[in-house]
Coordinates of C-alpha atoms in Angstrom, one line a residue:
Chain A
M1 CA -17.4 -11.2 -17.9
S2 CA -15.4 -13.3 -16.1
C3 CA -12.7 -12.1 -13.2
T4 CA -10.4 -14.6 -11.6
F5 CA -10.7 -13.1 -8.2
C6 CA -14.4 -12.6 -8.6
D7 CA -14.2 -17.6 -9.5
I8 CA -11.9 -17.5 -6.3
A9 CA -14.3 -16.1 -3.6
A10 CA -17.2 -17.8 -5.1
G11 CA -14.6 -20.3 -4.4
N12 CA -15.0 -21.3 -8.0
S13 CA -11.3 -21.6 -8.6
P14 CA -8.6 -23.3 -6.2
A15 CA -6.6 -20.4 -3.8
S16 CA -4.2 -21.0 -0.7
I17 CA -6.5 -19.3 1.2
F18 CA -5.2 -18.0 4.7
Y19 CA -8.2 -15.5 5.5
E20 CA -11.8 -15.5 4.8
D21 CA -14.5 -13.2 6.0
E22 CA -18.6 -12.3 4.6
V23 CA -16.5 -9.4 3.0
A24 CA -12.8 -10.0 2.5
L25 CA -10.3 -12.7 1.4
G26 CA -7.2 -13.3 1.9
F27 CA -5.1 -15.8 -0.2
L28 CA -1.8 -16.4 -1.3
S29 CA -0.2 -15.3 -4.8
I30 CA 0.9 -17.6 -7.5
E31 CA 3.3 -15.5 -8.5
P32 CA 5.1 -14.7 -5.6
I33 CA 7.9 -11.8 -5.0
N34 CA 9.0 -13.9 -1.9
L35 CA 7.0 -16.9 -0.5
G36 CA 4.6 -15.5 1.9
H37 CA 3.2 -13.0 -0.9
V38 CA -0.4 -12.4 -0.4
L39 CA -3.7 -10.9 -1.6
V40 CA -6.3 -9.5 0.6
I41 CA -9.5 -8.4 -2.1
P42 CA -12.8 -7.1 -1.3
K43 CA -15.6 -10.4 -2.3
R44 CA -17.4 -7.5 -4.1
H45 CA -15.8 -7.3 -7.5
T46 CA -14.6 -4.0 -7.7
V47 CA -12.2 -2.7 -9.7
S48 CA -10.1 0.3 -8.9
L49 CA -9.4 2.6 -5.8
S50 CA -12.1 5.0 -6.6
D51 CA -15.0 2.2 -7.0
L52 CA -13.8 0.6 -3.4
N53 CA -16.8 1.1 -0.7
E54 CA -14.2 3.8 2.1
A55 CA -15.9 1.3 4.8
T56 CA -14.5 -1.6 2.2
G57 CA -11.2 -0.6 2.3
R58 CA -10.8 0.4 5.7
H59 CA -11.9 -3.0 6.9
I60 CA -9.3 -4.9 4.1
W61 CA -6.3 -2.6 4.7
T62 CA -6.9 -3.9 8.2
I63 CA -7.1 -7.4 7.4
A64 CA -3.5 -6.5 5.1
Q65 CA -1.8 -4.9 8.1
R66 CA -2.9 -7.9 10.2
T67 CA -1.2 -10.0 7.9
G68 CA 1.9 -8.3 8.2
N69 CA 2.0 -8.9 11.8
V70 CA 1.0 -12.6 11.0
L71 CA 3.2 -12.8 8.2
R72 CA 6.1 -12.1 11.3
R73 CA 5.0 -14.9 12.9
S74 CA 4.4 -17.7 10.7
G75 CA 7.6 -19.4 10.1
V76 CA 8.5 -17.5 6.2
R77 CA 11.8 -16.0 6.1
C78 CA 10.4 -12.6 6.8
E79 CA 13.2 -9.6 7.7
G80 CA 10.1 -6.9 6.3
I81 CA 7.0 -6.4 4.8
N82 CA 5.7 -4.6 1.8
I83 CA 1.9 -3.6 1.2
F84 CA 2.2 -2.3 -3.2
L85 CA -1.6 -1.5 -4.5
A86 CA -1.7 -0.8 -8.6
D87 CA -5.0 0.8 -9.5
G88 CA -5.0 0.9 -13.3
A89 CA -2.9 -0.2 -16.1
A90 CA -0.3 2.6 -15.8
A91 CA 0.4 1.2 -12.7
F92 CA 0.6 -2.2 -13.8
Q93 CA -2.3 -3.4 -12.2
E94 CA -2.9 -6.4 -14.3
V95 CA -6.2 -8.3 -12.7
F96 CA -8.7 -5.5 -12.9
H97 CA -10.2 -6.7 -9.1
L98 CA -9.2 -4.6 -6.2
H99 CA -5.8 -6.3 -4.6
I100 CA -3.8 -5.5 -1.6
H101 CA -0.6 -6.7 -2.2
V102 CA 1.2 -7.6 1.3
F103 CA 4.6 -9.5 1.0
P104 CA 7.7 -10.5 3.3
R105 CA 11.3 -8.7 2.1
Y106 CA 14.9 -9.6 3.8
A107 CA 17.9 -8.8 2.7
G108 CA 19.2 -10.0 0.1
D109 CA 16.3 -10.7 -2.1
S110 CA 15.3 -10.0 -5.4
F111 CA 13.1 -7.5 -5.4
T112 CA 14.1 -4.2 -6.8
L113 CA 11.9 -0.6 -7.6
D114 CA 13.5 2.1 -9.2
A115 CA 12.9 5.5 -10.7
D116 CA 14.6 8.8 -12.1
W117 CA 14.9 10.0 -8.5
T118 CA 16.8 13.7 -10.4
L119 CA 13.1 15.0 -10.6
K120 CA 14.1 17.2 -7.3
P121 CA 11.1 19.5 -7.6
R122 CA 11.6 23.1 -5.7
R123 CA 9.7 23.2 -2.6
S124 CA 7.7 26.6 -4.7
E125 CA 6.1 23.3 -7.2
L126 CA 5.4 21.3 -4.2
D127 CA 4.1 23.9 -2.7
R128 CA 1.4 24.5 -5.6
I129 CA 0.8 21.2 -6.1
A130 CA -0.1 20.7 -2.7
E131 CA -2.3 23.5 -3.1
Q132 CA -4.0 22.2 -6.1
M133 CA -4.8 18.9 -4.2
R134 CA -6.1 21.2 -1.3
S135 CA -9.0 22.2 -3.8
A136 CA -9.2 18.9 -5.1
Y137 CA -9.7 17.8 -1.7
R138 CA -12.4 20.1 -0.7
N139 CA -14.4 19.7 -3.7
L140 CA -14.4 16.0 -3.4
H141 CA -14.8 15.2 0.0
G142 CA -15.7 18.6 1.4
Chain B
M1 CA 15.9 11.5 19.2
S2 CA 14.6 14.2 16.3
C3 CA 12.5 12.8 13.7
T4 CA 11.8 14.0 10.8
F5 CA 8.4 13.7 10.4
C6 CA 7.5 14.6 13.7
D7 CA 9.3 18.0 12.6
I8 CA 7.0 18.5 10.1
A9 CA 3.7 17.5 11.8
A10 CA 5.2 19.8 14.7
G11 CA 5.2 22.8 12.0
N12 CA 9.1 23.0 13.0
S13 CA 10.2 22.1 9.5
P14 CA 8.8 23.1 6.1
A15 CA 6.9 20.4 4.4
S16 CA 3.9 21.1 1.4
I17 CA 0.7 20.2 3.2
F18 CA -2.1 19.1 1.0
Y19 CA -3.9 17.6 3.8
E20 CA -4.0 17.9 7.5
D21 CA -6.8 16.3 10.2
E22 CA -5.9 16.0 14.4
V23 CA -4.6 12.7 13.8
A24 CA -3.2 12.0 10.0
L25 CA -0.6 14.4 7.9
G26 CA -0.1 14.3 3.6
F27 CA 2.6 16.4 2.3
L28 CA 3.7 16.7 -0.8
S29 CA 8.2 13.7 -1.1
I30 CA 11.2 16.1 -1.9
E31 CA 11.7 13.2 -3.2
P32 CA 9.0 12.1 -5.7
I33 CA 8.5 9.4 -7.9
N34 CA 6.5 11.4 -10.2
L35 CA 4.9 14.7 -9.5
G36 CA 2.1 14.7 -7.4
H37 CA 3.9 11.9 -5.1
V38 CA 2.8 12.7 -0.9
L39 CA 3.6 10.8 1.9
V40 CA 0.3 9.9 4.6
I41 CA 0.9 9.8 8.2
P42 CA 0.2 9.1 11.5
K43 CA 1.0 12.9 13.2
R44 CA 2.4 10.6 15.9
H45 CA 5.5 9.6 15.8
T46 CA 5.2 5.7 15.2
V47 CA 8.0 3.5 13.7
S48 CA 5.8 0.3 12.3
L49 CA 3.2 -1.6 11.4
S50 CA 2.9 -3.6 14.2
D51 CA 2.8 -0.3 16.2
L52 CA -0.2 1.1 14.4
N53 CA -3.5 1.5 16.5
E54 CA -5.4 -0.2 14.6
A55 CA -7.8 2.6 14.4
T56 CA -5.3 4.7 13.0
G57 CA -4.6 2.6 10.4
R58 CA -7.5 2.5 8.5
H59 CA -8.2 6.4 9.4
I60 CA -5.2 7.8 7.1
W61 CA -5.5 3.8 4.6
T62 CA -8.6 6.3 3.5
I63 CA -7.0 9.6 4.1
A64 CA -4.3 7.6 1.0
Q65 CA -7.2 6.0 -1.1
R66 CA -9.2 9.4 -1.2
T67 CA -5.6 11.2 -2.5
G68 CA -5.9 8.5 -4.9
N69 CA -8.8 10.1 -5.8
V70 CA -7.8 13.6 -5.6
L71 CA -4.6 13.4 -7.8
R72 CA -6.6 12.3 -10.6
R73 CA -8.5 15.5 -10.3
S74 CA -5.7 18.0 -8.6
G75 CA -3.7 18.9 -12.6
V76 CA -0.6 16.6 -11.9
R77 CA -0.3 13.7 -14.7
C78 CA -2.0 10.8 -13.1
E79 CA -3.4 7.3 -15.1
G80 CA -2.4 5.1 -12.5
I81 CA -1.9 4.9 -8.7
N82 CA 0.3 3.1 -6.8
I83 CA 0.2 2.6 -3.1
F84 CA 3.5 1.1 -1.4
L85 CA 4.2 1.0 2.2
A86 CA 8.1 -0.1 3.3
D87 CA 8.0 -1.3 7.2
G88 CA 11.3 -2.3 8.1
A89 CA 15.0 -1.9 7.0
A90 CA 14.7 -5.3 4.9
A91 CA 11.8 -3.6 2.7
F92 CA 13.5 -0.6 1.9
Q93 CA 12.0 1.9 5.2
E94 CA 14.3 4.7 5.5
V95 CA 12.3 8.1 7.3
F96 CA 12.1 5.6 10.5
H97 CA 8.3 6.8 11.1
L98 CA 5.5 5.0 9.6
H99 CA 4.2 6.7 5.7
I100 CA 1.9 5.6 3.2
H101 CA 3.3 6.5 -0.2
V102 CA 1.0 7.9 -2.8
F103 CA 2.3 8.4 -6.4
P104 CA 0.2 9.2 -9.9
R105 CA 1.5 7.4 -12.6
Y106 CA 1.3 7.0 -16.4
A107 CA 2.7 5.4 -19.6
G108 CA 5.9 5.6 -19.7
D109 CA 7.1 7.0 -17.0
S110 CA 10.5 6.1 -14.9
F111 CA 8.8 3.6 -13.0
T112 CA 10.1 0.4 -12.2
L113 CA 9.4 -2.7 -9.8
D114 CA 11.0 -6.1 -10.6
A115 CA 11.7 -9.4 -8.6
D116 CA 13.0 -12.7 -9.7
W117 CA 9.5 -14.3 -11.2
T118 CA 10.8 -17.8 -11.5
L119 CA 10.1 -19.4 -7.9
K120 CA 6.5 -20.4 -9.4
P121 CA 5.5 -22.5 -6.1
R122 CA 3.2 -25.6 -6.2
R123 CA 0.2 -25.9 -4.7
S124 CA 0.6 -27.9 -1.9
E125 CA 3.4 -25.5 -0.5
L126 CA 2.0 -22.2 -0.8
D127 CA -1.5 -24.2 1.2
R128 CA 1.3 -25.7 3.5
I129 CA 1.9 -21.7 4.2
A130 CA -1.4 -20.9 4.4
E131 CA -2.1 -22.6 6.6
Q132 CA 1.0 -21.7 8.9
M133 CA 0.0 -17.8 8.8
R134 CA -3.9 -18.9 9.4
S135 CA -2.6 -20.6 12.4
A136 CA -0.5 -18.0 13.2
Y137 CA -3.6 -14.9 12.1
R138 CA -6.0 -17.2 14.9
N139 CA -3.3 -16.5 17.2
L140 CA -2.8 -13.0 17.3
H141 CA -6.2 -11.5 16.4
G142 CA -8.7 -14.3 17.2

């Protein structure tokens, strides 16, 4: 079972690394949305959010947050920042080693996102879902 | 200066809340990409990533990560999860109180994202940006 990001973390595959510690790695995406698009990963193989140790999650999040500050001062064009994570094929995950995308944005760049914004649920429906989630949260996390 | 999310955090504006503690709040988006789309916010007014206290950031990230697990067990249609944050108008931030989007995904839903994927920078260019970022990281975060 080979994993592209495990190969990078092990130093067996080339990558343009800007950050490394014992737990996390940050490197440039080879398919960037804009120049400066990076991925922050846990070094240990982790497929999905539900497999992610919470302490490791907090650590890679902090590196992602700092990366936002770094991008604004690194010389790449950067007027804003997006952070994106895809968990599961249905959510557009393509490499099944968890990664946080951090990418710079600027007015007039090529990035777009879209959805059917006509959904407009009623308050009663939102309240019903919130209640289901409160109950699921309690069951999972006390 | 009125802020929609501060009003919600203060209990002065209606919201379908599924999670609350002293620091963080999680509630249903009224303009969902899919049913179950939620926002996780720090209660304290925070505009951008660079204003976000790192400890608070780790806390809201953990709530966002747990929310992924919760969505998978809450009865809404959910085959995958996206986490998204927009920092700055150029990055599509619309409410200037920092928020993490967490939304369920399923095959055939209406969500799309796109970009000019033809950028394909050379390794030498990626290495140059990584070096600029390493240097900026060192200056900002030691």
